Amino acid sequence: MTSILTSLHRLLRVLSTAALWLSAAGLVAMTAAVAWQVFGRYVLNDTPSWTEPISLLLMSWFILLGAAVGVRENFHLGLDIVRFFAPDRVARFMDGVSLVAITGFGIAMAWFGWTLVVGTWSATLPVLGIPGGIDYLPLVVGGGLIALFAVERLVGMIAHPREDIVVAKTAADLEAH
């Protein structure tokens, strides 16, 4: 069982790293598009029309991919003051409830995002000329990754009940338990 968890952990680490790199690339690409828009407007006196919609699309991707990585690495927002003062058993129960809620949120985001993708796929984004459903794909992918990473942390919490639920950074951390 530990070897299966270790293999899944490694796979999800690769997926998380890829999501983080894609998020960073999206941020750089969005910055370049906005810079081109400013250059076009103020230097060339000809504002490119494609920069704003592509910037918004890239922003959706890097925000939601980054949020998923934040869930996996336990960097997401939380109100920890009550948990901090709670006894260990209560704090772990609160962590479990939180992870179940995050999983449900991710699943709902992916499900309803998919409904939006399907419902708007036949429309075309006017400036970009691509299907309108592409605008909502980040909800599907981001929601799915959020749910997947929350489940990973929940399984880790159950498999290693005496430890903090922060995801181990290396496979050696998992194998040591």
PDB file of C-alpha atoms in Angstrom:
ATOM      1  CA  MET A   1       0.000   0.000   0.000  1.00  0.00           C
ATOM      2  CA  THR A   2       2.838   2.374   0.817  1.00  0.00           C
ATOM      3  CA  SER A   3       4.411   1.776  -2.608  1.00  0.00           C
ATOM      4  CA  ILE A   4       1.131   2.676  -4.308  1.00  0.00           C
ATOM      5  CA  LEU A   5       0.851   5.859  -2.254  1.00  0.00           C
ATOM      6  CA  THR A   6       4.484   6.693  -3.000  1.00  0.00           C
ATOM      7  CA  SER A   7       3.935   6.197  -6.737  1.00  0.00           C
ATOM      8  CA  LEU A   8       0.780   8.308  -6.703  1.00  0.00           C
ATOM      9  CA  HIS A   9       2.569  10.964  -4.677  1.00  0.00           C
ATOM     10  CA  ARG A  10       5.382  11.101  -7.243  1.00  0.00           C
ATOM     11  CA  LEU A  11       2.894  11.329 -10.116  1.00  0.00           C
ATOM     12  CA  LEU A  12       0.959  14.104  -8.404  1.00  0.00           C
ATOM     13  CA  ARG A  13       4.197  15.932  -7.616  1.00  0.00           C
ATOM     14  CA  VAL A  14       5.044  15.912 -11.335  1.00  0.00           C
ATOM     15  CA  LEU A  15       1.517  17.096 -12.146  1.00  0.00           C
ATOM     16  CA  SER A  16       1.773  19.846  -9.535  1.00  0.00           C
ATOM     17  CA  THR A  17       5.168  20.965 -10.831  1.00  0.00           C
ATOM     18  CA  ALA A  18       3.826  21.043 -14.391  1.00  0.00           C
ATOM     19  CA  ALA A  19       0.820  23.099 -13.243  1.00  0.00           C
ATOM     20  CA  LEU A  20       3.135  25.511 -11.445  1.00  0.00           C
ATOM     21  CA  TRP A  21       5.370  25.935 -14.512  1.00  0.00           C
ATOM     22  CA  LEU A  22       2.344  26.404 -16.792  1.00  0.00           C
ATOM     23  CA  SER A  23       0.986  28.964 -14.358  1.00  0.00           C
ATOM     24  CA  ALA A  24       4.290  30.846 -14.386  1.00  0.00           C
ATOM     25  CA  ALA A  25       4.468  30.690 -18.186  1.00  0.00           C
ATOM     26  CA  GLY A  26       0.912  32.038 -18.374  1.00  0.00           C
ATOM     27  CA  LEU A  27       1.836  34.925 -16.107  1.00  0.00           C
ATOM     28  CA  VAL A  28       4.855  35.767 -18.275  1.00  0.00           C
ATOM     29  CA  ALA A  29       2.800  35.476 -21.474  1.00  0.00           C
ATOM     30  CA  MET A  30       0.051  37.690 -20.035  1.00  0.00           C
ATOM     31  CA  THR A  31       2.637  40.266 -18.995  1.00  0.00           C
ATOM     32  CA  ALA A  32       4.088  40.230 -22.522  1.00  0.00           C
ATOM     33  CA  ALA A  33       0.618  40.645 -24.059  1.00  0.00           C
ATOM     34  CA  VAL A  34      -0.187  43.608 -21.803  1.00  0.00           C
ATOM     35  CA  ALA A  35       3.226  45.143 -22.555  1.00  0.00           C
ATOM     36  CA  TRP A  36       2.528  44.775 -26.277  1.00  0.00           C
ATOM     37  CA  GLN A  37      -0.870  46.403 -25.783  1.00  0.00           C
ATOM     38  CA  VAL A  38       0.698  49.384 -24.009  1.00  0.00           C
ATOM     39  CA  PHE A  39       3.446  49.645 -26.639  1.00  0.00           C
ATOM     40  CA  GLY A  40       0.878  49.463 -29.428  1.00  0.00           C
ATOM     41  CA  ARG A  41      -1.351  52.058 -27.849  1.00  0.00           C
ATOM     42  CA  TYR A  42       1.239  54.649 -26.867  1.00  0.00           C
ATOM     43  CA  VAL A  43       4.089  54.102 -29.323  1.00  0.00           C
ATOM     44  CA  LEU A  44       2.445  52.745 -32.471  1.00  0.00           C
ATOM     45  CA  ASN A  45      -0.860  54.528 -31.858  1.00  0.00           C
ATOM     46  CA  ASP A  46      -2.587  51.283 -32.896  1.00  0.00           C
ATOM     47  CA  THR A  47      -3.937  49.176 -30.009  1.00  0.00           C
ATOM     48  CA  PRO A  48      -3.988  45.454 -30.833  1.00  0.00           C
ATOM     49  CA  SER A  49      -7.461  44.039 -30.215  1.00  0.00           C
ATOM     50  CA  TRP A  50      -6.373  40.512 -29.276  1.00  0.00           C
ATOM     51  CA  THR A  51      -4.322  41.397 -26.198  1.00  0.00           C
ATOM     52  CA  GLU A  52      -7.146  41.940 -23.723  1.00  0.00           C
ATOM     53  CA  PRO A  53      -9.093  38.705 -24.335  1.00  0.00           C
ATOM     54  CA  ILE A  54      -5.909  36.613 -24.435  1.00  0.00           C
ATOM     55  CA  SER A  55      -4.721  38.266 -21.204  1.00  0.00           C
ATOM     56  CA  LEU A  56      -7.986  37.415 -19.468  1.00  0.00           C
ATOM     57  CA  LEU A  57      -7.806  33.818 -20.691  1.00  0.00           C
ATOM     58  CA  LEU A  58      -4.202  33.451 -19.534  1.00  0.00           C
ATOM     59  CA  MET A  59      -5.100  35.003 -16.178  1.00  0.00           C
ATOM     60  CA  SER A  60      -7.833  32.404 -15.659  1.00  0.00           C
ATOM     61  CA  TRP A  61      -5.324  29.634 -16.334  1.00  0.00           C
ATOM     62  CA  PHE A  62      -2.533  30.859 -14.104  1.00  0.00           C
ATOM     63  CA  ILE A  63      -4.839  31.753 -11.217  1.00  0.00           C
ATOM     64  CA  LEU A  64      -6.631  28.411 -11.161  1.00  0.00           C
ATOM     65  CA  LEU A  65      -3.522  26.297 -11.753  1.00  0.00           C
ATOM     66  CA  GLY A  66      -1.739  28.261  -9.044  1.00  0.00           C
ATOM     67  CA  ALA A  67      -4.684  27.786  -6.686  1.00  0.00           C
ATOM     68  CA  ALA A  68      -4.548  24.025  -7.242  1.00  0.00           C
ATOM     69  CA  VAL A  69      -0.834  23.960  -6.434  1.00  0.00           C
ATOM     70  CA  GLY A  70      -1.602  26.057  -3.363  1.00  0.00           C
ATOM     71  CA  VAL A  71      -4.054  23.418  -2.163  1.00  0.00           C
ATOM     72  CA  ARG A  72      -1.456  20.680  -2.612  1.00  0.00           C
ATOM     73  CA  GLU A  73       1.286  22.623  -0.844  1.00  0.00           C
ATOM     74  CA  ASN A  74      -1.084  23.900   1.873  1.00  0.00           C
ATOM     75  CA  PHE A  75      -0.590  27.529   0.835  1.00  0.00           C
ATOM     76  CA  HIS A  76      -4.264  28.262   0.287  1.00  0.00           C
ATOM     77  CA  LEU A  77      -6.090  30.787   2.418  1.00  0.00           C
ATOM     78  CA  GLY A  78      -7.385  29.653   5.735  1.00  0.00           C
ATOM     79  CA  LEU A  79      -8.498  30.893   9.111  1.00  0.00           C
ATOM     80  CA  ASP A  80      -6.099  29.056  11.401  1.00  0.00           C
ATOM     81  CA  ILE A  81      -6.602  30.927  14.667  1.00  0.00           C
ATOM     82  CA  VAL A  82      -9.279  28.539  15.947  1.00  0.00           C
ATOM     83  CA  ARG A  83      -7.326  25.512  14.727  1.00  0.00           C
ATOM     84  CA  PHE A  84      -4.173  26.805  16.398  1.00  0.00           C
ATOM     85  CA  PHE A  85      -5.790  26.839  19.845  1.00  0.00           C
ATOM     86  CA  ALA A  86      -7.763  23.607  19.393  1.00  0.00           C
ATOM     87  CA  PRO A  87      -6.550  20.295  20.813  1.00  0.00           C
ATOM     88  CA  ASP A  88      -4.690  18.107  18.289  1.00  0.00           C
ATOM     89  CA  ARG A  89      -7.605  15.717  17.692  1.00  0.00           C
ATOM     90  CA  VAL A  90     -10.020  18.590  17.100  1.00  0.00           C
ATOM     91  CA  ALA A  91      -7.516  20.366  14.843  1.00  0.00           C
ATOM     92  CA  ARG A  92      -7.059  17.213  12.747  1.00  0.00           C
ATOM     93  CA  PHE A  93     -10.829  16.797  12.515  1.00  0.00           C
ATOM     94  CA  MET A  94     -11.086  20.407  11.357  1.00  0.00           C
ATOM     95  CA  ASP A  95      -8.368  19.729   8.772  1.00  0.00           C
ATOM     96  CA  GLY A  96     -10.312  16.725   7.506  1.00  0.00           C
ATOM     97  CA  VAL A  97     -13.558  18.679   7.244  1.00  0.00           C
ATOM     98  CA  SER A  98     -11.704  21.454   5.434  1.00  0.00           C
ATOM     99  CA  LEU A  99     -10.178  19.022   2.940  1.00  0.00           C
ATOM    100  CA  VAL A 100     -13.559  17.387   2.293  1.00  0.00           C
ATOM    101  CA  ALA A 101     -15.056  20.852   1.672  1.00  0.00           C
ATOM    102  CA  ILE A 102     -12.183  21.790  -0.650  1.00  0.00           C
ATOM    103  CA  THR A 103     -12.646  18.510  -2.533  1.00  0.00           C
ATOM    104  CA  GLY A 104     -16.361  19.206  -2.925  1.00  0.00           C
ATOM    105  CA  PHE A 105     -15.639  22.735  -4.095  1.00  0.00           C
ATOM    106  CA  GLY A 106     -13.126  21.476  -6.679  1.00  0.00           C
ATOM    107  CA  ILE A 107     -15.533  18.834  -7.967  1.00  0.00           C
ATOM    108  CA  ALA A 108     -18.360  21.378  -8.220  1.00  0.00           C
ATOM    109  CA  MET A 109     -16.086  23.851  -9.983  1.00  0.00           C
ATOM    110  CA  ALA A 110     -15.021  21.200 -12.507  1.00  0.00           C
ATOM    111  CA  TRP A 111     -18.572  19.915 -13.018  1.00  0.00           C
ATOM    112  CA  PHE A 112     -20.235  23.279 -13.521  1.00  0.00           C
ATOM    113  CA  GLY A 113     -17.242  24.527 -15.493  1.00  0.00           C
ATOM    114  CA  TRP A 114     -17.700  21.579 -17.846  1.00  0.00           C
ATOM    115  CA  THR A 115     -21.371  22.523 -18.220  1.00  0.00           C
ATOM    116  CA  LEU A 116     -20.242  26.010 -19.270  1.00  0.00           C
ATOM    117  CA  VAL A 117     -17.660  24.594 -21.698  1.00  0.00           C
ATOM    118  CA  VAL A 118     -20.247  22.390 -23.397  1.00  0.00           C
ATOM    119  CA  GLY A 119     -22.876  25.148 -23.428  1.00  0.00           C
ATOM    120  CA  THR A 120     -20.615  27.759 -24.994  1.00  0.00           C
ATOM    121  CA  TRP A 121     -18.390  25.646 -27.253  1.00  0.00           C
ATOM    122  CA  SER A 122     -20.408  26.449 -30.377  1.00  0.00           C
ATOM    123  CA  ALA A 123     -19.995  30.198 -29.844  1.00  0.00           C
ATOM    124  CA  THR A 124     -16.864  31.873 -31.178  1.00  0.00           C
ATOM    125  CA  LEU A 125     -14.801  34.418 -29.300  1.00  0.00           C
ATOM    126  CA  PRO A 126     -14.936  37.286 -31.794  1.00  0.00           C
ATOM    127  CA  VAL A 127     -11.418  38.689 -31.622  1.00  0.00           C
ATOM    128  CA  LEU A 128      -9.587  35.395 -31.160  1.00  0.00           C
ATOM    129  CA  GLY A 129     -11.736  33.232 -33.446  1.00  0.00           C
ATOM    130  CA  ILE A 130     -11.639  30.259 -31.043  1.00  0.00           C
ATOM    131  CA  PRO A 131     -14.549  28.370 -29.449  1.00  0.00           C
ATOM    132  CA  GLY A 132     -16.149  30.220 -26.544  1.00  0.00           C
ATOM    133  CA  GLY A 133     -15.950  27.165 -24.319  1.00  0.00           C
ATOM    134  CA  ILE A 134     -12.191  27.605 -24.080  1.00  0.00           C
ATOM    135  CA  ASP A 135     -12.868  30.492 -21.687  1.00  0.00           C
ATOM    136  CA  TYR A 136     -14.219  27.988 -19.143  1.00  0.00           C
ATOM    137  CA  LEU A 137     -11.671  25.179 -19.517  1.00  0.00           C
ATOM    138  CA  PRO A 138      -9.537  26.610 -16.687  1.00  0.00           C
ATOM    139  CA  LEU A 139     -12.480  25.991 -14.321  1.00  0.00           C
ATOM    140  CA  VAL A 140     -12.576  22.337 -15.335  1.00  0.00           C
ATOM    141  CA  VAL A 141      -8.842  21.715 -15.103  1.00  0.00           C
ATOM    142  CA  GLY A 142      -8.300  23.886 -12.023  1.00  0.00           C
ATOM    143  CA  GLY A 143     -11.302  22.409 -10.210  1.00  0.00           C
ATOM    144  CA  GLY A 144     -10.218  18.883 -11.043  1.00  0.00           C
ATOM    145  CA  LEU A 145      -6.690  19.525  -9.787  1.00  0.00           C
ATOM    146  CA  ILE A 146      -7.973  21.218  -6.633  1.00  0.00           C
ATOM    147  CA  ALA A 147     -10.130  18.165  -5.866  1.00  0.00           C
ATOM    148  CA  LEU A 148      -7.330  15.738  -6.731  1.00  0.00           C
ATOM    149  CA  PHE A 149      -4.757  17.496  -4.565  1.00  0.00           C
ATOM    150  CA  ALA A 150      -7.200  17.847  -1.651  1.00  0.00           C
ATOM    151  CA  VAL A 151      -7.928  14.110  -1.834  1.00  0.00           C
ATOM    152  CA  GLU A 152      -4.184  13.438  -1.869  1.00  0.00           C
ATOM    153  CA  ARG A 153      -3.768  15.440   1.321  1.00  0.00           C
ATOM    154  CA  LEU A 154      -6.797  13.747   2.901  1.00  0.00           C
ATOM    155  CA  VAL A 155      -5.398  10.292   2.097  1.00  0.00           C
ATOM    156  CA  GLY A 156      -2.027  11.382   3.468  1.00  0.00           C
ATOM    157  CA  MET A 157      -3.711  12.567   6.650  1.00  0.00           C
ATOM    158  CA  ILE A 158      -5.486   9.227   7.058  1.00  0.00           C
ATOM    159  CA  ALA A 159      -2.406   7.156   6.146  1.00  0.00           C
ATOM    160  CA  HIS A 160      -0.145   9.111   8.535  1.00  0.00           C
ATOM    161  CA  PRO A 161      -2.429  10.137  11.419  1.00  0.00           C
ATOM    162  CA  ARG A 162       0.310  11.440  13.722  1.00  0.00           C
ATOM    163  CA  GLU A 163       1.766  13.937  11.271  1.00  0.00           C
ATOM    164  CA  ASP A 164       0.822  17.326   9.952  1.00  0.00           C
ATOM    165  CA  ILE A 165      -1.121  17.111   6.681  1.00  0.00           C
ATOM    166  CA  VAL A 166       1.299  19.153   4.636  1.00  0.00           C
ATOM    167  CA  VAL A 167       2.262  17.057   1.620  1.00  0.00           C
ATOM    168  CA  ALA A 168       5.693  15.482   1.936  1.00  0.00           C
ATOM    169  CA  LYS A 169       8.206  17.145  -0.383  1.00  0.00           C
ATOM    170  CA  THR A 170      10.018  13.996  -1.491  1.00  0.00           C
ATOM    171  CA  ALA A 171       9.271  10.328  -1.895  1.00  0.00           C
ATOM    172  CA  ALA A 172      11.916   9.675   0.775  1.00  0.00           C
ATOM    173  CA  ASP A 173       9.717  11.577   3.241  1.00  0.00           C
ATOM    174  CA  LEU A 174       6.889   9.135   2.516  1.00  0.00           C
ATOM    175  CA  GLU A 175       9.076   6.054   2.624  1.00  0.00           C
ATOM    176  CA  ALA A 176      10.468   7.084   6.009  1.00  0.00           C
ATOM    177  CA  HIS A 177       7.043   6.486   7.547  1.00  0.00           C
TER     178      HIS A 177
END
